[in-house]
Amino acid sequence: MAESGAIEALLDLLRSHQCEETAARLLEVLLNNVKIRESKATKSAIVPLSQYLLDPQTQGQQARLLATLALGDLFQNEALARTADAVSACRALVNLLEDQPTEEMKVVAICALQNLVMYSRSNKRAVAEAGGVQVVLDLIGSSDPETSIQAAMFIKLLFSNNTIQEYASSETVRAITAAIEKDLWATGTVNEEYLKALNALFGNFPRLRATEPATLSIPHLVTSLKTGSEATQEAALDALFLLRQAWSACPAEVSRAQSIAAADAIPLLQYLIQSGPPRFQEKAEFLLQCLPGTLVVIIKRGNNMRQSVGNPSVYCKLTLGNTPPRQTKVVSTGPNPEWDESFAWSFESPPKGQKLHISCKNKSKMGKSSFGKVTIQIDRVVMLGAVAGEYTLLPESKSGPSRNLEIEFQWSNK
């Protein structure tokens, strides 16, 4: 009861604009106490504090800051954030942000709004209808990192469901993408909160995945995979995964543009599969299986290509799917020919299940016409990036050591 009387007396001082800073400071101390905050008396403080922030006669910046803090304290209590009076606080806090307050006050007001929208759909609607979406998008572009990051966290909460779906637009994606780019330029990495905000939009509003700003975000997502912390890498991977899920429903030109942009992530995805946290593997593999890339086959040398008389004239013929056959130059230097020749095939998506057929032939008029063949499944190289080894030619030699080819395979975005 004593606390209830103290709160009411302090609110009266604020209403009459007497001893405002002292009254606001004491109120903030009281409402920051969990036990007091959970008492019934605190509900009656929501509307007076909101009105105080909206009152044109409220001039003291420190008193406004403390009153904003007090509101934020109140709405740490879920029950208070769900009351009908909380809507008035939403409008007051958005109005406060529109008045271009100090950076400290912006952060305090955004944090208070986060508490409000975390628990209530009505509060999300109140914030949006008061113009809060555009206000907070402007704040994402703030030069102050803390303000910008808190604004991104607020966007993530605002769009965590479909309550205000009509406010989720390509411009929302564009604002977050601009913040990501700005963070990359300033720090060389990206705070994961920007990416989580982007994921909230892509995850809850699939229509936004096909927008131009979504496509423009992809190079920054790839860079985040390369330079970010583990949390940033995970958020970037989630964003790319969400975009990929929409390609089948996107216009062909959009899915193609996005897949080409995302192909720059191929070496990073291969690295994550081999060396990243286990939870990254499934999504990284899923992405790799649909990105355009280039298969490079390097025929390095052959071993034990012997014939009874003279040196063979050896070359290799390569066949992959329905593509025209390729072949190496003819080498006549002895039983261990060295080619070191590269052959490249470009694909819109990895050649899943395809096999590379290589036959090793002899152009010499003396000796056998063929040294054998080898068939190689190439799926593995897509995931690993590079595979090298010695491949035995069949049928194997009945006398002497086996004939083989030394071959390297690469799959990349180049």
PDB file of N, CA and C in Angstrom, residues 144-236:
ATOM      1  N   ASP A 144      24.671   5.397 -35.121  1.00  0.00           N
ATOM      2  CA  ASP A 144      25.000   4.848 -33.813  1.00  0.00           C
ATOM      3  C   ASP A 144      24.737   3.341 -33.827  1.00  0.00           C
ATOM      4  N   PRO A 145      25.760   2.503 -33.655  1.00  0.00           N
ATOM      5  CA  PRO A 145      25.585   1.054 -33.777  1.00  0.00           C
ATOM      6  C   PRO A 145      24.539   0.482 -32.822  1.00  0.00           C
ATOM      7  N   GLU A 146      24.515   0.957 -31.577  1.00  0.00           N
ATOM      8  CA  GLU A 146      23.578   0.393 -30.618  1.00  0.00           C
ATOM      9  C   GLU A 146      22.131   0.684 -31.016  1.00  0.00           C
ATOM     10  N   THR A 147      21.886   1.914 -31.461  1.00  0.00           N
ATOM     11  CA  THR A 147      20.541   2.271 -31.919  1.00  0.00           C
ATOM     12  C   THR A 147      20.131   1.401 -33.089  1.00  0.00           C
ATOM     13  N   SER A 148      21.034   1.254 -34.047  1.00  0.00           N
ATOM     14  CA  SER A 148      20.747   0.475 -35.250  1.00  0.00           C
ATOM     15  C   SER A 148      20.450  -0.986 -34.917  1.00  0.00           C
ATOM     16  N   ILE A 149      21.244  -1.578 -34.046  1.00  0.00           N
ATOM     17  CA  ILE A 149      21.056  -2.990 -33.695  1.00  0.00           C
ATOM     18  C   ILE A 149      19.757  -3.197 -32.919  1.00  0.00           C
ATOM     19  N   GLN A 150      19.454  -2.266 -31.990  1.00  0.00           N
ATOM     20  CA  GLN A 150      18.192  -2.381 -31.252  1.00  0.00           C
ATOM     21  C   GLN A 150      17.000  -2.240 -32.197  1.00  0.00           C
ATOM     22  N   ALA A 151      17.132  -1.385 -33.194  1.00  0.00           N
ATOM     23  CA  ALA A 151      16.054  -1.232 -34.180  1.00  0.00           C
ATOM     24  C   ALA A 151      15.861  -2.530 -34.961  1.00  0.00           C
ATOM     25  N   ALA A 152      16.963  -3.204 -35.307  1.00  0.00           N
ATOM     26  CA  ALA A 152      16.865  -4.483 -36.020  1.00  0.00           C
ATOM     27  C   ALA A 152      16.186  -5.535 -35.150  1.00  0.00           C
ATOM     28  N   MET A 153      16.519  -5.555 -33.877  1.00  0.00           N
ATOM     29  CA  MET A 153      15.880  -6.507 -32.949  1.00  0.00           C
ATOM     30  C   MET A 153      14.380  -6.229 -32.849  1.00  0.00           C
ATOM     31  N   PHE A 154      14.011  -4.938 -32.890  1.00  0.00           N
ATOM     32  CA  PHE A 154      12.605  -4.564 -32.822  1.00  0.00           C
ATOM     33  C   PHE A 154      11.859  -5.019 -34.081  1.00  0.00           C
ATOM     34  N   ILE A 155      12.486  -4.846 -35.249  1.00  0.00           N
ATOM     35  CA  ILE A 155      11.880  -5.305 -36.503  1.00  0.00           C
ATOM     36  C   ILE A 155      11.647  -6.810 -36.451  1.00  0.00           C
ATOM     37  N   LYS A 156      12.613  -7.544 -35.922  1.00  0.00           N
ATOM     38  CA  LYS A 156      12.470  -9.008 -35.812  1.00  0.00           C
ATOM     39  C   LYS A 156      11.228  -9.358 -34.979  1.00  0.00           C
ATOM     40  N   LEU A 157      11.018  -8.637 -33.881  1.00  0.00           N
ATOM     41  CA  LEU A 157       9.857  -8.902 -33.029  1.00  0.00           C
ATOM     42  C   LEU A 157       8.554  -8.458 -33.694  1.00  0.00           C
ATOM     43  N   LEU A 158       8.586  -7.304 -34.360  1.00  0.00           N
ATOM     44  CA  LEU A 158       7.382  -6.794 -35.012  1.00  0.00           C
ATOM     45  C   LEU A 158       6.851  -7.767 -36.060  1.00  0.00           C
ATOM     46  N   PHE A 159       7.782  -8.379 -36.799  1.00  0.00           N
ATOM     47  CA  PHE A 159       7.392  -9.240 -37.915  1.00  0.00           C
ATOM     48  C   PHE A 159       7.601 -10.723 -37.600  1.00  0.00           C
ATOM     49  N   SER A 160       7.493 -11.073 -36.331  1.00  0.00           N
ATOM     50  CA  SER A 160       7.656 -12.475 -35.939  1.00  0.00           C
ATOM     51  C   SER A 160       6.409 -13.308 -36.241  1.00  0.00           C
ATOM     52  N   ASN A 161       5.327 -12.646 -36.635  1.00  0.00           N
ATOM     53  CA  ASN A 161       4.120 -13.352 -37.093  1.00  0.00           C
ATOM     54  C   ASN A 161       3.419 -12.452 -38.115  1.00  0.00           C
ATOM     55  N   ASN A 162       2.212 -12.829 -38.513  1.00  0.00           N
ATOM     56  CA  ASN A 162       1.518 -12.130 -39.611  1.00  0.00           C
ATOM     57  C   ASN A 162       0.616 -10.991 -39.155  1.00  0.00           C
ATOM     58  N   THR A 163       0.734 -10.572 -37.901  1.00  0.00           N
ATOM     59  CA  THR A 163      -0.189  -9.570 -37.368  1.00  0.00           C
ATOM     60  C   THR A 163      -0.234  -8.306 -38.218  1.00  0.00           C
ATOM     61  N   ILE A 164       0.909  -7.813 -38.630  1.00  0.00           N
ATOM     62  CA  ILE A 164       0.946  -6.564 -39.411  1.00  0.00           C
ATOM     63  C   ILE A 164       1.553  -6.855 -40.783  1.00  0.00           C
ATOM     64  N   GLN A 165       1.082  -7.922 -41.416  1.00  0.00           N
ATOM     65  CA  GLN A 165       1.681  -8.369 -42.675  1.00  0.00           C
ATOM     66  C   GLN A 165       1.632  -7.315 -43.773  1.00  0.00           C
ATOM     67  N   GLU A 166       0.629  -6.442 -43.738  1.00  0.00           N
ATOM     68  CA  GLU A 166       0.539  -5.427 -44.790  1.00  0.00           C
ATOM     69  C   GLU A 166       1.677  -4.402 -44.709  1.00  0.00           C
ATOM     70  N   TYR A 167       2.374  -4.366 -43.577  1.00  0.00           N
ATOM     71  CA  TYR A 167       3.492  -3.431 -43.413  1.00  0.00           C
ATOM     72  C   TYR A 167       4.832  -4.065 -43.792  1.00  0.00           C
ATOM     73  N   ALA A 168       4.815  -5.357 -44.054  1.00  0.00           N
ATOM     74  CA  ALA A 168       6.046  -6.043 -44.466  1.00  0.00           C
ATOM     75  C   ALA A 168       6.220  -5.862 -45.973  1.00  0.00           C
ATOM     76  N   SER A 169       7.197  -5.094 -46.370  1.00  0.00           N
ATOM     77  CA  SER A 169       7.356  -4.748 -47.781  1.00  0.00           C
ATOM     78  C   SER A 169       8.801  -4.930 -48.220  1.00  0.00           C
ATOM     79  N   SER A 170       8.998  -4.777 -49.518  1.00  0.00           N
ATOM     80  CA  SER A 170      10.355  -4.866 -50.051  1.00  0.00           C
ATOM     81  C   SER A 170      11.231  -3.751 -49.497  1.00  0.00           C
ATOM     82  N   GLU A 171      10.605  -2.632 -49.138  1.00  0.00           N
ATOM     83  CA  GLU A 171      11.382  -1.535 -48.561  1.00  0.00           C
ATOM     84  C   GLU A 171      11.915  -1.890 -47.178  1.00  0.00           C
ATOM     85  N   THR A 172      11.180  -2.742 -46.472  1.00  0.00           N
ATOM     86  CA  THR A 172      11.670  -3.229 -45.178  1.00  0.00           C
ATOM     87  C   THR A 172      12.933  -4.061 -45.391  1.00  0.00           C
ATOM     88  N   VAL A 173      12.887  -4.934 -46.391  1.00  0.00           N
ATOM     89  CA  VAL A 173      14.063  -5.744 -46.734  1.00  0.00           C
ATOM     90  C   VAL A 173      15.215  -4.853 -47.177  1.00  0.00           C
ATOM     91  N   ARG A 174      14.892  -3.839 -47.969  1.00  0.00           N
ATOM     92  CA  ARG A 174      15.938  -2.933 -48.477  1.00  0.00           C
ATOM     93  C   ARG A 174      16.640  -2.199 -47.330  1.00  0.00           C
ATOM     94  N   ALA A 175      15.867  -1.752 -46.344  1.00  0.00           N
ATOM     95  CA  ALA A 175      16.460  -1.019 -45.216  1.00  0.00           C
ATOM     96  C   ALA A 175      17.409  -1.913 -44.417  1.00  0.00           C
ATOM     97  N   ILE A 176      17.006  -3.161 -44.207  1.00  0.00           N
ATOM     98  CA  ILE A 176      17.868  -4.082 -43.452  1.00  0.00           C
ATOM     99  C   ILE A 176      19.109  -4.430 -44.257  1.00  0.00           C
ATOM    100  N   THR A 177      18.934  -4.640 -45.564  1.00  0.00           N
ATOM    101  CA  THR A 177      20.087  -4.936 -46.426  1.00  0.00           C
ATOM    102  C   THR A 177      21.084  -3.782 -46.418  1.00  0.00           C
ATOM    103  N   ALA A 178      20.573  -2.554 -46.427  1.00  0.00           N
ATOM    104  CA  ALA A 178      21.461  -1.386 -46.377  1.00  0.00           C
ATOM    105  C   ALA A 178      22.234  -1.349 -45.062  1.00  0.00           C
ATOM    106  N   ALA A 179      21.571  -1.738 -43.967  1.00  0.00           N
ATOM    107  CA  ALA A 179      22.256  -1.770 -42.660  1.00  0.00           C
ATOM    108  C   ALA A 179      23.339  -2.844 -42.644  1.00  0.00           C
ATOM    109  N   ILE A 180      23.058  -3.985 -43.268  1.00  0.00           N
ATOM    110  CA  ILE A 180      24.056  -5.059 -43.352  1.00  0.00           C
ATOM    111  C   ILE A 180      25.271  -4.585 -44.139  1.00  0.00           C
ATOM    112  N   GLU A 181      25.014  -3.942 -45.268  1.00  0.00           N
ATOM    113  CA  GLU A 181      26.118  -3.437 -46.092  1.00  0.00           C
ATOM    114  C   GLU A 181      26.945  -2.399 -45.327  1.00  0.00           C
ATOM    115  N   LYS A 182      26.245  -1.536 -44.615  1.00  0.00           N
ATOM    116  CA  LYS A 182      26.930  -0.505 -43.839  1.00  0.00           C
ATOM    117  C   LYS A 182      27.800  -1.123 -42.750  1.00  0.00           C
ATOM    118  N   ASP A 183      27.284  -2.146 -42.080  1.00  0.00           N
ATOM    119  CA  ASP A 183      28.041  -2.822 -41.030  1.00  0.00           C
ATOM    120  C   ASP A 183      29.278  -3.512 -41.602  1.00  0.00           C
ATOM    121  N   LEU A 184      29.125  -4.103 -42.773  1.00  0.00           N
ATOM    122  CA  LEU A 184      30.270  -4.753 -43.422  1.00  0.00           C
ATOM    123  C   LEU A 184      31.365  -3.751 -43.754  1.00  0.00           C
ATOM    124  N   TRP A 185      30.970  -2.610 -44.280  1.00  0.00           N
ATOM    125  CA  TRP A 185      31.954  -1.574 -44.615  1.00  0.00           C
ATOM    126  C   TRP A 185      32.646  -1.042 -43.362  1.00  0.00           C
ATOM    127  N   ALA A 186      31.885  -0.898 -42.286  1.00  0.00           N
ATOM    128  CA  ALA A 186      32.445  -0.273 -41.080  1.00  0.00           C
ATOM    129  C   ALA A 186      33.294  -1.230 -40.250  1.00  0.00           C
ATOM    130  N   THR A 187      32.872  -2.506 -40.183  1.00  0.00           N
ATOM    131  CA  THR A 187      33.529  -3.437 -39.251  1.00  0.00           C
ATOM    132  C   THR A 187      34.133  -4.667 -39.919  1.00  0.00           C
ATOM    133  N   GLY A 188      33.781  -4.907 -41.182  1.00  0.00           N
ATOM    134  CA  GLY A 188      34.273  -6.100 -41.854  1.00  0.00           C
ATOM    135  C   GLY A 188      33.460  -7.342 -41.551  1.00  0.00           C
ATOM    136  N   THR A 189      32.444  -7.198 -40.726  1.00  0.00           N
ATOM    137  CA  THR A 189      31.570  -8.327 -40.409  1.00  0.00           C
ATOM    138  C   THR A 189      30.153  -7.798 -40.220  1.00  0.00           C
ATOM    139  N   VAL A 190      29.221  -8.683 -39.826  1.00  0.00           N
ATOM    140  CA  VAL A 190      27.823  -8.281 -39.679  1.00  0.00           C
ATOM    141  C   VAL A 190      27.308  -8.764 -38.328  1.00  0.00           C
ATOM    142  N   ASN A 191      26.627  -7.879 -37.613  1.00  0.00           N
ATOM    143  CA  ASN A 191      25.972  -8.304 -36.379  1.00  0.00           C
ATOM    144  C   ASN A 191      24.803  -9.213 -36.742  1.00  0.00           C
ATOM    145  N   GLU A 192      24.693 -10.347 -36.080  1.00  0.00           N
ATOM    146  CA  GLU A 192      23.677 -11.339 -36.447  1.00  0.00           C
ATOM    147  C   GLU A 192      22.255 -10.825 -36.299  1.00  0.00           C
ATOM    148  N   GLU A 193      22.041  -9.743 -35.509  1.00  0.00           N
ATOM    149  CA  GLU A 193      20.679  -9.249 -35.319  1.00  0.00           C
ATOM    150  C   GLU A 193      20.083  -8.712 -36.621  1.00  0.00           C
ATOM    151  N   TYR A 194      20.908  -8.136 -37.480  1.00  0.00           N
ATOM    152  CA  TYR A 194      20.401  -7.693 -38.784  1.00  0.00           C
ATOM    153  C   TYR A 194      19.917  -8.901 -39.587  1.00  0.00           C
ATOM    154  N   LEU A 195      20.695  -9.963 -39.572  1.00  0.00           N
ATOM    155  CA  LEU A 195      20.357 -11.151 -40.339  1.00  0.00           C
ATOM    156  C   LEU A 195      19.116 -11.833 -39.762  1.00  0.00           C
ATOM    157  N   LYS A 196      18.989 -11.817 -38.450  1.00  0.00           N
ATOM    158  CA  LYS A 196      17.798 -12.417 -37.825  1.00  0.00           C
ATOM    159  C   LYS A 196      16.543 -11.626 -38.180  1.00  0.00           C
ATOM    160  N   ALA A 197      16.681 -10.313 -38.286  1.00  0.00           N
ATOM    161  CA  ALA A 197      15.541  -9.489 -38.710  1.00  0.00           C
ATOM    162  C   ALA A 197      15.147  -9.842 -40.146  1.00  0.00           C
ATOM    163  N   LEU A 198      16.150 -10.007 -40.998  1.00  0.00           N
ATOM    164  CA  LEU A 198      15.900 -10.395 -42.381  1.00  0.00           C
ATOM    165  C   LEU A 198      15.219 -11.762 -42.442  1.00  0.00           C
ATOM    166  N   ASN A 199      15.671 -12.678 -41.610  1.00  0.00           N
ATOM    167  CA  ASN A 199      15.088 -14.022 -41.591  1.00  0.00           C
ATOM    168  C   ASN A 199      13.638 -14.010 -41.123  1.00  0.00           C
ATOM    169  N   ALA A 200      13.321 -13.106 -40.187  1.00  0.00           N
ATOM    170  CA  ALA A 200      11.925 -12.989 -39.744  1.00  0.00           C
ATOM    171  C   ALA A 200      11.038 -12.599 -40.927  1.00  0.00           C
ATOM    172  N   LEU A 201      11.523 -11.704 -41.752  1.00  0.00           N
ATOM    173  CA  LEU A 201      10.758 -11.270 -42.931  1.00  0.00           C
ATOM    174  C   LEU A 201      10.669 -12.384 -43.969  1.00  0.00           C
ATOM    175  N   PHE A 202      11.800 -13.006 -44.288  1.00  0.00           N
ATOM    176  CA  PHE A 202      11.791 -14.080 -45.286  1.00  0.00           C
ATOM    177  C   PHE A 202      10.995 -15.292 -44.797  1.00  0.00           C
ATOM    178  N   GLY A 203      11.096 -15.572 -43.501  1.00  0.00           N
ATOM    179  CA  GLY A 203      10.434 -16.751 -42.963  1.00  0.00           C
ATOM    180  C   GLY A 203       8.928 -16.610 -42.879  1.00  0.00           C
ATOM    181  N   ASN A 204       8.445 -15.429 -42.520  1.00  0.00           N
ATOM    182  CA  ASN A 204       7.010 -15.235 -42.305  1.00  0.00           C
ATOM    183  C   ASN A 204       6.280 -14.666 -43.511  1.00  0.00           C
ATOM    184  N   PHE A 205       7.026 -14.105 -44.454  1.00  0.00           N
ATOM    185  CA  PHE A 205       6.400 -13.493 -45.629  1.00  0.00           C
ATOM    186  C   PHE A 205       7.127 -13.960 -46.889  1.00  0.00           C
ATOM    187  N   PRO A 206       6.840 -15.177 -47.359  1.00  0.00           N
ATOM    188  CA  PRO A 206       7.560 -15.749 -48.504  1.00  0.00           C
ATOM    189  C   PRO A 206       7.554 -14.863 -49.745  1.00  0.00           C
ATOM    190  N   ARG A 207       6.530 -14.018 -49.910  1.00  0.00           N
ATOM    191  CA  ARG A 207       6.482 -13.145 -51.085  1.00  0.00           C
ATOM    192  C   ARG A 207       7.682 -12.210 -51.160  1.00  0.00           C
ATOM    193  N   LEU A 208       8.284 -11.906 -49.999  1.00  0.00           N
ATOM    194  CA  LEU A 208       9.415 -10.981 -49.991  1.00  0.00           C
ATOM    195  C   LEU A 208      10.700 -11.631 -50.513  1.00  0.00           C
ATOM    196  N   ARG A 209      10.713 -12.959 -50.600  1.00  0.00           N
ATOM    197  CA  ARG A 209      11.931 -13.643 -51.050  1.00  0.00           C
ATOM    198  C   ARG A 209      12.199 -13.416 -52.536  1.00  0.00           C
ATOM    199  N   ALA A 210      11.157 -13.065 -53.283  1.00  0.00           N
ATOM    200  CA  ALA A 210      11.315 -12.873 -54.729  1.00  0.00           C
ATOM    201  C   ALA A 210      11.531 -11.411 -55.108  1.00  0.00           C
ATOM    202  N   THR A 211      11.715 -10.537 -54.129  1.00  0.00           N
ATOM    203  CA  THR A 211      11.860  -9.117 -54.423  1.00  0.00           C
ATOM    204  C   THR A 211      13.297  -8.769 -54.812  1.00  0.00           C
ATOM    205  N   GLU A 212      13.436  -7.635 -55.464  1.00  0.00           N
ATOM    206  CA  GLU A 212      14.777  -7.185 -55.858  1.00  0.00           C
ATOM    207  C   GLU A 212      15.693  -6.978 -54.640  1.00  0.00           C
ATOM    208  N   PRO A 213      15.208  -6.335 -53.546  1.00  0.00           N
ATOM    209  CA  PRO A 213      16.085  -6.189 -52.375  1.00  0.00           C
ATOM    210  C   PRO A 213      16.550  -7.535 -51.813  1.00  0.00           C
ATOM    211  N   ALA A 214      15.711  -8.570 -51.920  1.00  0.00           N
ATOM    212  CA  ALA A 214      16.129  -9.896 -51.454  1.00  0.00           C
ATOM    213  C   ALA A 214      17.304 -10.399 -52.284  1.00  0.00           C
ATOM    214  N   THR A 215      17.216 -10.223 -53.595  1.00  0.00           N
ATOM    215  CA  THR A 215      18.320 -10.628 -54.477  1.00  0.00           C
ATOM    216  C   THR A 215      19.572  -9.831 -54.168  1.00  0.00           C
ATOM    217  N   LEU A 216      19.409  -8.534 -53.917  1.00  0.00           N
ATOM    218  CA  LEU A 216      20.562  -7.671 -53.623  1.00  0.00           C
ATOM    219  C   LEU A 216      21.205  -7.998 -52.274  1.00  0.00           C
ATOM    220  N   SER A 217      20.450  -8.665 -51.406  1.00  0.00           N
ATOM    221  CA  SER A 217      21.008  -9.011 -50.095  1.00  0.00           C
ATOM    222  C   SER A 217      21.978 -10.193 -50.176  1.00  0.00           C
ATOM    223  N   ILE A 218      21.892 -10.982 -51.238  1.00  0.00           N
ATOM    224  CA  ILE A 218      22.636 -12.245 -51.292  1.00  0.00           C
ATOM    225  C   ILE A 218      24.152 -12.058 -51.226  1.00  0.00           C
ATOM    226  N   PRO A 219      24.760 -11.122 -51.975  1.00  0.00           N
ATOM    227  CA  PRO A 219      26.220 -10.960 -51.838  1.00  0.00           C
ATOM    228  C   PRO A 219      26.653 -10.651 -50.403  1.00  0.00           C
ATOM    229  N   HIS A 220      25.822  -9.921 -49.659  1.00  0.00           N
ATOM    230  CA  HIS A 220      26.158  -9.604 -48.270  1.00  0.00           C
ATOM    231  C   HIS A 220      25.990 -10.837 -47.374  1.00  0.00           C
ATOM    232  N   LEU A 221      25.031 -11.681 -47.712  1.00  0.00           N
ATOM    233  CA  LEU A 221      24.868 -12.934 -46.965  1.00  0.00           C
ATOM    234  C   LEU A 221      26.084 -13.840 -47.181  1.00  0.00           C
ATOM    235  N   VAL A 222      26.568 -13.863 -48.416  1.00  0.00           N
ATOM    236  CA  VAL A 222      27.752 -14.684 -48.720  1.00  0.00           C
ATOM    237  C   VAL A 222      28.964 -14.163 -47.948  1.00  0.00           C
ATOM    238  N   THR A 223      29.132 -12.845 -47.930  1.00  0.00           N
ATOM    239  CA  THR A 223      30.247 -12.259 -47.176  1.00  0.00           C
ATOM    240  C   THR A 223      30.125 -12.557 -45.692  1.00  0.00           C
ATOM    241  N   SER A 224      28.889 -12.559 -45.184  1.00  0.00           N
ATOM    242  CA  SER A 224      28.669 -12.876 -43.769  1.00  0.00           C
ATOM    243  C   SER A 224      29.071 -14.309 -43.456  1.00  0.00           C
ATOM    244  N   LEU A 225      28.857 -15.203 -44.402  1.00  0.00           N
ATOM    245  CA  LEU A 225      29.308 -16.585 -44.222  1.00  0.00           C
ATOM    246  C   LEU A 225      30.822 -16.658 -44.101  1.00  0.00           C
ATOM    247  N   LYS A 226      31.491 -15.763 -44.806  1.00  0.00           N
ATOM    248  CA  LYS A 226      32.957 -15.796 -44.870  1.00  0.00           C
ATOM    249  C   LYS A 226      33.598 -15.153 -43.647  1.00  0.00           C
ATOM    250  N   THR A 227      33.044 -14.043 -43.197  1.00  0.00           N
ATOM    251  CA  THR A 227      33.748 -13.234 -42.189  1.00  0.00           C
ATOM    252  C   THR A 227      33.098 -13.225 -40.819  1.00  0.00           C
ATOM    253  N   GLY A 228      31.894 -13.776 -40.695  1.00  0.00           N
ATOM    254  CA  GLY A 228      31.152 -13.601 -39.452  1.00  0.00           C
ATOM    255  C   GLY A 228      31.500 -14.605 -38.372  1.00  0.00           C
ATOM    256  N   SER A 229      30.970 -14.329 -37.186  1.00  0.00           N
ATOM    257  CA  SER A 229      31.046 -15.267 -36.070  1.00  0.00           C
ATOM    258  C   SER A 229      30.187 -16.477 -36.399  1.00  0.00           C
ATOM    259  N   GLU A 230      30.221 -17.478 -35.541  1.00  0.00           N
ATOM    260  CA  GLU A 230      29.399 -18.670 -35.771  1.00  0.00           C
ATOM    261  C   GLU A 230      27.914 -18.310 -35.797  1.00  0.00           C
ATOM    262  N   ALA A 231      27.495 -17.405 -34.911  1.00  0.00           N
ATOM    263  CA  ALA A 231      26.086 -16.986 -34.885  1.00  0.00           C
ATOM    264  C   ALA A 231      25.713 -16.256 -36.165  1.00  0.00           C
ATOM    265  N   THR A 232      26.627 -15.422 -36.666  1.00  0.00           N
ATOM    266  CA  THR A 232      26.384 -14.704 -37.917  1.00  0.00           C
ATOM    267  C   THR A 232      26.343 -15.671 -39.084  1.00  0.00           C
ATOM    268  N   GLN A 233      27.258 -16.628 -39.119  1.00  0.00           N
ATOM    269  CA  GLN A 233      27.265 -17.629 -40.188  1.00  0.00           C
ATOM    270  C   GLN A 233      25.957 -18.409 -40.204  1.00  0.00           C
ATOM    271  N   GLU A 234      25.482 -18.779 -39.038  1.00  0.00           N
ATOM    272  CA  GLU A 234      24.240 -19.551 -38.965  1.00  0.00           C
ATOM    273  C   GLU A 234      23.055 -18.734 -39.476  1.00  0.00           C
ATOM    274  N   ALA A 235      22.994 -17.464 -39.092  1.00  0.00           N
ATOM    275  CA  ALA A 235      21.892 -16.607 -39.543  1.00  0.00           C
ATOM    276  C   ALA A 235      21.964 -16.379 -41.054  1.00  0.00           C
ATOM    277  N   ALA A 236      23.172 -16.205 -41.590  1.00  0.00           N
ATOM    278  CA  ALA A 236      23.337 -16.020 -43.039  1.00  0.00           C
ATOM    279  C   ALA A 236      22.945 -17.292 -43.787  1.00  0.00           C
TER     280      ALA A 236
END
